[in-house]
Coordinates of C-alpha atoms in Angstrom, one line a residue:
M274 CA 26.5 -28.5 35.1
I275 CA 23.3 -26.5 34.5
D276 CA 20.9 -26.5 37.5
E277 CA 17.6 -28.2 36.7
T278 CA 15.7 -25.4 38.5
T279 CA 17.5 -22.8 36.3
T280 CA 16.6 -24.7 33.1
T281 CA 13.0 -25.0 34.2
G282 CA 12.9 -21.3 35.0
A283 CA 14.4 -20.4 31.7
L284 CA 11.8 -22.5 29.8
E285 CA 9.0 -20.9 31.7
T286 CA 10.3 -17.5 30.8
I287 CA 10.5 -18.4 27.1
L288 CA 7.0 -19.8 27.2
I289 CA 5.6 -16.8 28.9
A290 CA 7.3 -14.5 26.5
G291 CA 6.0 -16.5 23.6
L292 CA 2.5 -16.4 25.1
F293 CA 2.7 -12.6 25.4
I294 CA 3.9 -12.2 21.8
V295 CA 1.0 -14.4 20.5
V296 CA -1.5 -12.4 22.6
L297 CA -0.1 -9.1 21.3
A298 CA -0.2 -10.3 17.7
L299 CA -3.8 -11.4 18.1
A300 CA -4.8 -8.1 19.7
Y301 CA -3.1 -6.2 16.8
L302 CA -4.9 -8.3 14.2
L303 CA -8.2 -7.7 16.0
H304 CA -7.6 -4.0 16.0
I305 CA -6.6 -3.9 12.3
I306 CA -9.9 -5.6 11.5
V307 CA -11.9 -3.3 13.8
H308 CA -10.1 -0.2 12.4
E309 CA -11.0 -1.0 8.8
A310 CA -14.6 -2.0 9.9
G311 CA -14.8 1.5 11.5
H312 CA -14.0 3.1 8.1
L313 CA -16.6 0.9 6.5
V314 CA -19.4 1.7 9.0
M315 CA -18.7 5.4 9.0
G316 CA -18.4 5.5 5.3
L317 CA -21.6 3.7 4.7
A318 CA -23.3 6.0 7.2
T319 CA -22.2 9.1 5.3
G320 CA -23.2 8.0 1.8
Y321 CA -20.2 5.9 0.6
Q322 CA -20.6 2.5 -1.1
F323 CA -18.6 -0.6 -0.6
I324 CA -15.8 -1.5 -3.0
S325 CA -13.2 -3.6 -1.1
F326 CA -12.0 -4.6 2.4
R327 CA -8.4 -5.8 2.9
I328 CA -6.6 -7.1 5.9
G329 CA -2.9 -7.7 5.2
S330 CA -2.8 -9.0 1.6
I331 CA -6.2 -10.7 1.8
M332 CA -8.8 -8.6 0.0
V333 CA -12.6 -9.0 -0.5
I334 CA -13.6 -7.0 -3.5
K335 CA -17.0 -6.4 -5.1
E336 CA -16.8 -7.3 -8.8
Q337 CA -19.8 -7.2 -11.0
G338 CA -22.1 -7.3 -8.0
R339 CA -20.4 -10.3 -6.4
L340 CA -17.8 -10.5 -3.6
R341 CA -14.6 -12.2 -4.7
L342 CA -11.3 -13.0 -2.8
R343 CA -8.2 -11.5 -4.2
R344 CA -4.5 -10.8 -3.1
F345 CA -3.1 -7.3 -2.8
S346 CA -0.7 -5.5 -0.6
L347 CA 0.4 -1.9 -0.2
A348 CA 3.6 -0.9 1.6
G349 CA 3.0 0.9 4.8
T350 CA -0.5 -0.4 5.4
G351 CA -1.9 -3.3 7.5
G352 CA -5.3 -3.1 5.8
Q353 CA -7.6 -0.9 3.8
C354 CA -11.3 -0.3 3.3
L355 CA -11.9 1.2 -0.1
L356 CA -15.3 2.9 -0.6
S357 CA -17.0 4.7 -3.5
P358 CA -17.6 8.4 -2.5
P359 CA -20.9 10.2 -3.0
D360 CA -21.0 12.8 -5.7
L361 CA -19.6 16.2 -5.0
V362 CA -22.3 18.7 -4.0
D363 CA -21.2 22.4 -4.3
G364 CA -17.6 21.1 -4.2
R365 CA -18.2 19.3 -0.9
V366 CA -18.1 15.6 0.1
P367 CA -18.3 14.1 3.6
Y368 CA -14.8 13.1 4.6
V369 CA -14.2 13.6 8.3
L370 CA -16.3 10.7 9.7
Y371 CA -15.1 8.3 7.0
N372 CA -11.4 9.0 7.8
L373 CA -12.1 9.1 11.6
G374 CA -14.0 5.8 11.5
G375 CA -11.0 3.6 12.2
V376 CA -9.7 5.8 15.0
L377 CA -13.1 5.9 16.7
A378 CA -13.5 2.1 16.4
N379 CA -10.0 1.5 17.9
L380 CA -10.8 3.9 20.8
T381 CA -14.2 2.3 21.5
L382 CA -12.8 -1.2 21.5
A383 CA -9.8 -0.1 23.7
I384 CA -12.1 1.4 26.3
L385 CA -14.4 -1.7 26.3
C386 CA -11.4 -4.0 26.6
G387 CA -10.0 -1.9 29.4
I388 CA -13.3 -2.2 31.4
I389 CA -13.4 -6.0 30.7
A390 CA -9.8 -6.4 31.8
V391 CA -10.4 -4.7 35.2
V392 CA -13.5 -6.9 35.8
A393 CA -11.8 -10.1 34.7
R394 CA -8.7 -9.4 36.8
F395 CA -10.9 -8.9 39.8
I396 CA -12.6 -12.2 39.2
A397 CA -9.2 -14.0 38.7
V398 CA -7.8 -12.5 41.9
S399 CA -10.8 -13.7 43.9
Q400 CA -10.2 -17.2 42.5
V401 CA -6.5 -17.7 42.9
G402 CA -5.3 -14.8 45.0
E403 CA -2.6 -12.2 44.2
S404 CA 0.4 -14.5 44.4
A405 CA -0.6 -17.1 41.7
P406 CA -0.2 -16.3 37.9
L407 CA -3.6 -14.9 37.0
W408 CA -3.4 -15.9 33.3
T409 CA -3.6 -19.6 34.3
T410 CA -7.4 -19.1 34.9
P411 CA -10.0 -18.4 32.2
S412 CA -10.9 -15.0 33.7
G413 CA -7.1 -14.2 34.0
A414 CA -6.5 -15.1 30.4
V415 CA -9.4 -12.8 29.4
A416 CA -7.9 -10.0 31.5
L417 CA -4.5 -10.5 29.8
F418 CA -5.9 -10.4 26.3
C419 CA -8.1 -7.4 27.0
T420 CA -5.2 -5.5 28.7
F421 CA -3.0 -6.0 25.6
S422 CA -6.0 -5.2 23.3
A423 CA -6.7 -1.9 25.2
I424 CA -3.0 -0.9 24.9
V425 CA -2.8 -1.8 21.2
G426 CA -6.1 0.0 20.5
L427 CA -5.0 3.2 22.2
A428 CA -1.7 3.1 20.4
L429 CA -3.3 2.6 17.0
A430 CA -5.8 5.3 17.7
L431 CA -3.0 7.7 18.5
M432 CA -0.9 6.6 15.5
N433 CA -3.8 7.1 13.1
G434 CA -5.5 10.1 14.7
I435 CA -2.4 12.3 15.2
P436 CA -1.6 13.7 11.7
L437 CA 1.5 11.8 10.6
S438 CA 3.1 10.3 7.5
L439 CA 4.2 6.8 8.4
S440 CA 6.2 4.4 6.1
G441 CA 5.6 6.6 3.1
V442 CA 1.8 6.8 3.6
D443 CA -0.3 9.5 5.3
N444 CA -2.5 8.4 8.2
D445 CA -6.1 9.2 8.7
G446 CA -5.5 12.3 10.7
R447 CA -3.2 13.8 8.1
N448 CA -5.7 13.0 5.4
I449 CA -8.4 15.0 7.3
V450 CA -6.0 17.9 7.7
S451 CA -5.0 17.8 4.1
A452 CA -8.5 17.6 2.8
S453 CA -9.6 20.6 5.0
K454 CA -7.0 22.9 3.5
S455 CA -8.9 24.1 0.5
P456 CA -11.8 23.2 -1.9
E457 CA -9.1 22.0 -4.4
A458 CA -7.7 19.6 -1.8
L459 CA -11.1 18.2 -0.9
R460 CA -11.8 17.7 -4.6
A461 CA -8.4 15.9 -4.9
F462 CA -9.5 13.6 -2.1
W463 CA -12.7 12.9 -4.0
I464 CA -10.8 12.2 -7.2
I465 CA -8.5 9.8 -5.4
M466 CA -11.5 7.9 -4.0
K467 CA -13.3 8.0 -7.3
S468 CA -10.4 6.8 -9.4
G469 CA -10.0 3.9 -6.9
E470 CA -13.6 3.0 -7.6
E471 CA -13.2 3.2 -11.3
L472 CA -10.1 1.0 -11.2
A473 CA -12.0 -1.6 -9.1
R474 CA -14.7 -1.6 -11.8
G475 CA -12.2 -2.3 -14.5
S476 CA -11.7 1.2 -15.9
R477 CA -8.1 2.3 -16.8
L478 CA -6.7 5.6 -15.9
K479 CA -6.5 6.6 -19.6
D480 CA -10.3 6.1 -19.9
M481 CA -11.2 8.2 -16.9
P482 CA -12.2 11.9 -17.3
A483 CA -9.2 14.1 -18.3
A484 CA -10.6 16.9 -16.1
W485 CA -9.8 14.8 -13.0
F486 CA -6.1 15.0 -13.8
A487 CA -5.9 18.6 -14.9
P488 CA -2.8 20.5 -13.6
P489 CA -3.2 22.1 -10.1
S490 CA -4.2 25.7 -9.7
S491 CA -0.6 26.6 -8.8
P492 CA 2.8 25.0 -8.1
E493 CA 2.3 25.8 -4.4
A494 CA -0.9 23.7 -4.4
L495 CA 1.3 20.6 -4.9
T496 CA 2.6 20.9 -1.4
N497 CA -0.8 19.4 -0.3
P498 CA -0.3 15.6 -0.3
L499 CA -3.8 15.0 -1.8
I500 CA -3.3 17.4 -4.7
A501 CA 0.2 15.9 -5.2
S502 CA -1.3 12.4 -5.3
V503 CA -3.6 13.4 -8.1
A504 CA -0.6 14.8 -10.0
V505 CA 1.1 11.3 -9.5
L506 CA -2.1 9.7 -11.0
S507 CA -1.7 12.1 -14.0
C508 CA 1.9 10.8 -14.6
Q509 CA 0.7 7.3 -14.4
R510 CA -2.2 8.1 -16.8
L511 CA 0.4 9.2 -19.4
L512 CA 2.2 5.9 -19.0
D513 CA -1.1 4.0 -19.3
E514 CA -1.7 5.9 -22.6
G515 CA 1.6 4.6 -23.8
N516 CA 3.0 8.1 -24.1
I517 CA 6.4 7.2 -22.6
P518 CA 8.3 10.4 -23.6
E519 CA 5.7 12.7 -22.1
A520 CA 5.3 10.4 -19.0
A521 CA 9.1 10.6 -18.4
Q522 CA 9.1 14.4 -18.7
S523 CA 6.1 14.7 -16.4
I524 CA 7.6 12.4 -13.8
R525 CA 10.9 14.2 -14.0
T526 CA 9.2 17.6 -13.5
H527 CA 7.2 16.3 -10.6
L528 CA 10.2 14.7 -8.8
N529 CA 12.2 17.9 -9.2
T530 CA 9.4 20.1 -7.8
S531 CA 8.8 20.7 -4.1
T532 CA 5.6 18.8 -3.4
G533 CA 3.8 16.9 -0.7
T534 CA 4.2 13.7 -2.6
L535 CA 3.9 10.6 -0.4
G536 CA 7.0 8.4 0.0
I537 CA 5.4 5.4 -1.6
H538 CA 4.4 7.5 -4.7
R539 CA 7.8 9.1 -5.0
A540 CA 9.4 5.6 -4.9
L541 CA 7.1 4.3 -7.6
L542 CA 7.7 7.4 -9.7
N543 CA 11.5 6.8 -9.4
I544 CA 11.1 3.3 -10.7
D545 CA 8.7 4.4 -13.5
L546 CA 11.2 7.1 -14.6
A547 CA 13.9 4.4 -14.8
F548 CA 11.5 2.3 -16.9
C549 CA 10.8 5.2 -19.3
E550 CA 14.5 6.0 -19.7
M551 CA 15.3 2.4 -20.4
M552 CA 12.5 2.4 -23.1
E553 CA 13.8 5.6 -24.6
G554 CA 17.4 4.6 -24.4
T555 CA 18.3 7.7 -22.3
R556 CA 19.1 6.0 -19.0
P557 CA 22.6 7.2 -18.0
E558 CA 25.4 4.7 -18.2
S559 CA 26.0 5.1 -14.5
P560 CA 22.7 6.3 -13.0
E561 CA 22.3 7.6 -9.5
P562 CA 21.4 4.8 -7.1
F563 CA 17.8 4.6 -5.9
D564 CA 17.4 6.1 -2.4
K565 CA 16.8 3.9 0.6
E566 CA 13.1 4.7 0.7
T567 CA 12.6 3.6 -2.9
L568 CA 14.5 0.3 -2.2
R569 CA 12.5 -0.3 0.9
I570 CA 9.2 0.2 -0.8
A571 CA 10.3 -1.8 -3.8
K572 CA 11.2 -4.7 -1.5
A573 CA 7.9 -4.5 0.3
M574 CA 6.0 -4.4 -3.0
H575 CA 8.1 -6.9 -4.9
T576 CA 5.0 -8.7 -6.4
N577 CA 3.3 -5.5 -7.6
P578 CA 2.7 -5.7 -11.4
S579 CA 4.4 -2.4 -12.1
L580 CA 7.5 -3.5 -10.2
L581 CA 7.6 -6.8 -12.2
R582 CA 7.1 -4.8 -15.4
A583 CA 10.1 -2.6 -14.5
R584 CA 12.3 -5.6 -13.7
Y585 CA 11.1 -7.3 -17.0
A586 CA 12.3 -4.2 -18.9
T587 CA 15.6 -4.4 -17.0
A588 CA 16.1 -8.1 -17.9
L589 CA 15.5 -7.5 -21.6
L590 CA 16.8 -4.0 -22.3
V591 CA 19.8 -3.8 -19.9
D592 CA 20.8 -7.4 -19.1
H593 CA 19.7 -8.8 -22.4
N594 CA 18.7 -11.9 -20.5
P595 CA 15.6 -13.6 -22.1
D596 CA 15.7 -16.4 -19.5
E597 CA 15.3 -14.0 -16.6
A598 CA 12.6 -12.1 -18.5
R599 CA 10.7 -15.4 -19.0
V600 CA 10.9 -16.1 -15.3
L601 CA 9.5 -12.6 -14.5
R602 CA 6.8 -13.0 -17.1
E603 CA 5.7 -16.3 -15.4
K604 CA 5.8 -14.6 -12.0
F605 CA 3.7 -11.7 -13.4
D606 CA 1.1 -14.3 -14.6
R607 CA 1.0 -16.0 -11.2
V608 CA 0.4 -12.7 -9.4
A609 CA -2.2 -11.7 -12.0
A610 CA -4.3 -14.8 -11.2
N611 CA -5.4 -13.2 -7.9
Y612 CA -4.7 -9.5 -8.5
P613 CA -7.9 -7.4 -7.9
Y614 CA -7.4 -4.7 -10.6
S615 CA -7.8 -6.0 -14.1
A616 CA -7.3 -2.5 -15.6
D617 CA -3.8 -2.3 -14.0
L618 CA -3.0 -5.8 -15.5
A619 CA -4.1 -4.7 -19.0
S620 CA -2.0 -1.6 -18.8
E621 CA 1.1 -3.5 -17.6
R622 CA 0.7 -6.2 -20.2
E623 CA 0.6 -3.5 -22.9
L624 CA 3.8 -1.9 -21.5
M625 CA 5.5 -5.3 -21.4
A626 CA 4.6 -5.9 -25.0
R627 CA 6.2 -2.5 -25.8
V628 CA 9.3 -3.8 -24.0
D629 CA 9.3 -6.9 -26.2
E630 CA 9.1 -4.7 -29.3
T631 CA 11.9 -2.4 -28.2
A632 CA 14.2 -5.2 -27.3
A633 CA 13.6 -6.9 -30.7
A634 CA 14.3 -3.6 -32.5
R635 CA 17.6 -2.9 -30.7
Q636 CA 19.1 -6.4 -30.7
K637 CA 22.0 -5.3 -28.5
P638 CA 24.9 -7.7 -27.9
V639 CA 24.9 -9.8 -24.7
N640 CA 26.8 -8.6 -21.6
N641 CA 26.3 -4.9 -22.3
K642 CA 27.2 -3.1 -19.0
V643 CA 25.0 0.0 -19.5
G644 CA 22.6 0.4 -16.5
E645 CA 24.3 -2.4 -14.5
T646 CA 23.9 -0.4 -11.2
D647 CA 20.1 -0.1 -11.8
T648 CA 19.8 -3.8 -12.5
N649 CA 21.5 -4.7 -9.2
L650 CA 19.3 -2.3 -7.3
L651 CA 16.1 -3.8 -8.7
K652 CA 17.3 -7.3 -7.9
E653 CA 18.2 -6.3 -4.4
A654 CA 14.8 -4.8 -3.9
S655 CA 12.9 -7.9 -4.8
Y656 CA 12.3 -11.5 -3.8
D657 CA 11.4 -14.4 -6.0
G658 CA 9.3 -16.3 -3.6
A659 CA 5.9 -15.4 -5.1

C-alpha cells in the first residue's frame, strides 16, 4: 500500500513545481513585453516612428493612422517592435540605442526586481520565520516572483546583448556589430527597416526603389548578415515581380555563395527555390531532402502565406490533388483574414494564380511520382490546425 504521507508529499511537490513553472512563464512573458517596450522607447527617443508591436503571434499594427489587431509569427522570436527609421543623413542613422533598448529594459527590470525580492523576503521572514514556506505569505509570493523575474531578465539581457545567432535569427547584439562593420552594412540595416515600413503601409517589394536592392559592392560584403538580408529581399522582389526564372537563378546563386544569410532566410529561400523549380518543371525527380533547419523553420511558420503557397503548388503540380489544393486555399484565406501585410497577400495570391494556370496548362495524369520526396517533406513540416 502507498503511505498517505508519501502521497501527500508527492502532491505537494507537484503543486510546488507547477507553481514555479507558472511563475517562471509569467516572468518570461513580462520580460518579453518589457524587452519590446525598450526597443519602442529607445527607438522613439532617437527619431524612429511606430509601426507595429508584437508579443508572440498577437500584433498591434498602425494601418492608415489607426491601430489594428492582427496575427503574425516569426520563427525564432518571442516578439518584435517594428519602427520606421529616420532618413539617412550622410549615410548615417541611429541604430545602437534602438537595438540596445530591449537589453537595457531587461537589465533595468531585473535589477529592480532583485531589490524588491530582497526586501520582500526580509518582510516575509519577519512574519513567518525561516522555517515556514515564505511563498505562502503575500510578501513571500512577491519575493518569489521577483526572484524569478530578476533571473529571467538577466538571462534575456545576456542572450540578446552578447552577439549571437539564435534559432536562425540574429540577436540585438549581433545586429549592432553587423551594422557597425561598414557604411554599406549600416545602409543595409536602414533598408531592412525601411522595407518593413513600406510593407506595413501596403507597398509591395516590386514597387519599392530598385536602388535599395542593388547588388552589394563585392561578394565578400555578403558575409555581413545585414547585407545578405538585403540580397534575400532582392530575390523575393524578383518573385514578387513574377519573374520566376530569374528568381530561381538568383536564389540558386545566393544559396551557393558563402554569405552571412540568416538561418530563417536560408530556409525560406530553399522553399522558394523548390517552388520556382516546380513552376518551371525543372525540379529533379529525386530532389535532395530539405535540411533539418529548413524543416524546423517550415514547421514553426506553417501558417505563413509563402509556405501555404508552396504547399499549394506541391498539391497541384506534383500531387495533382485539387482537393488538397482547395483545403490549402481555404486555409490561406483564413490566415489572410488577420494577416498584417496586405502587400504580401497580394503577391502570394498572384503566384497562386500562376500555379493554377501552370497546372491547367500541363494537365498531367494523376499519381505522377515526380517530386514525391519534396511533397512528403512539406507535409511533415506543416500542421493543419490553423
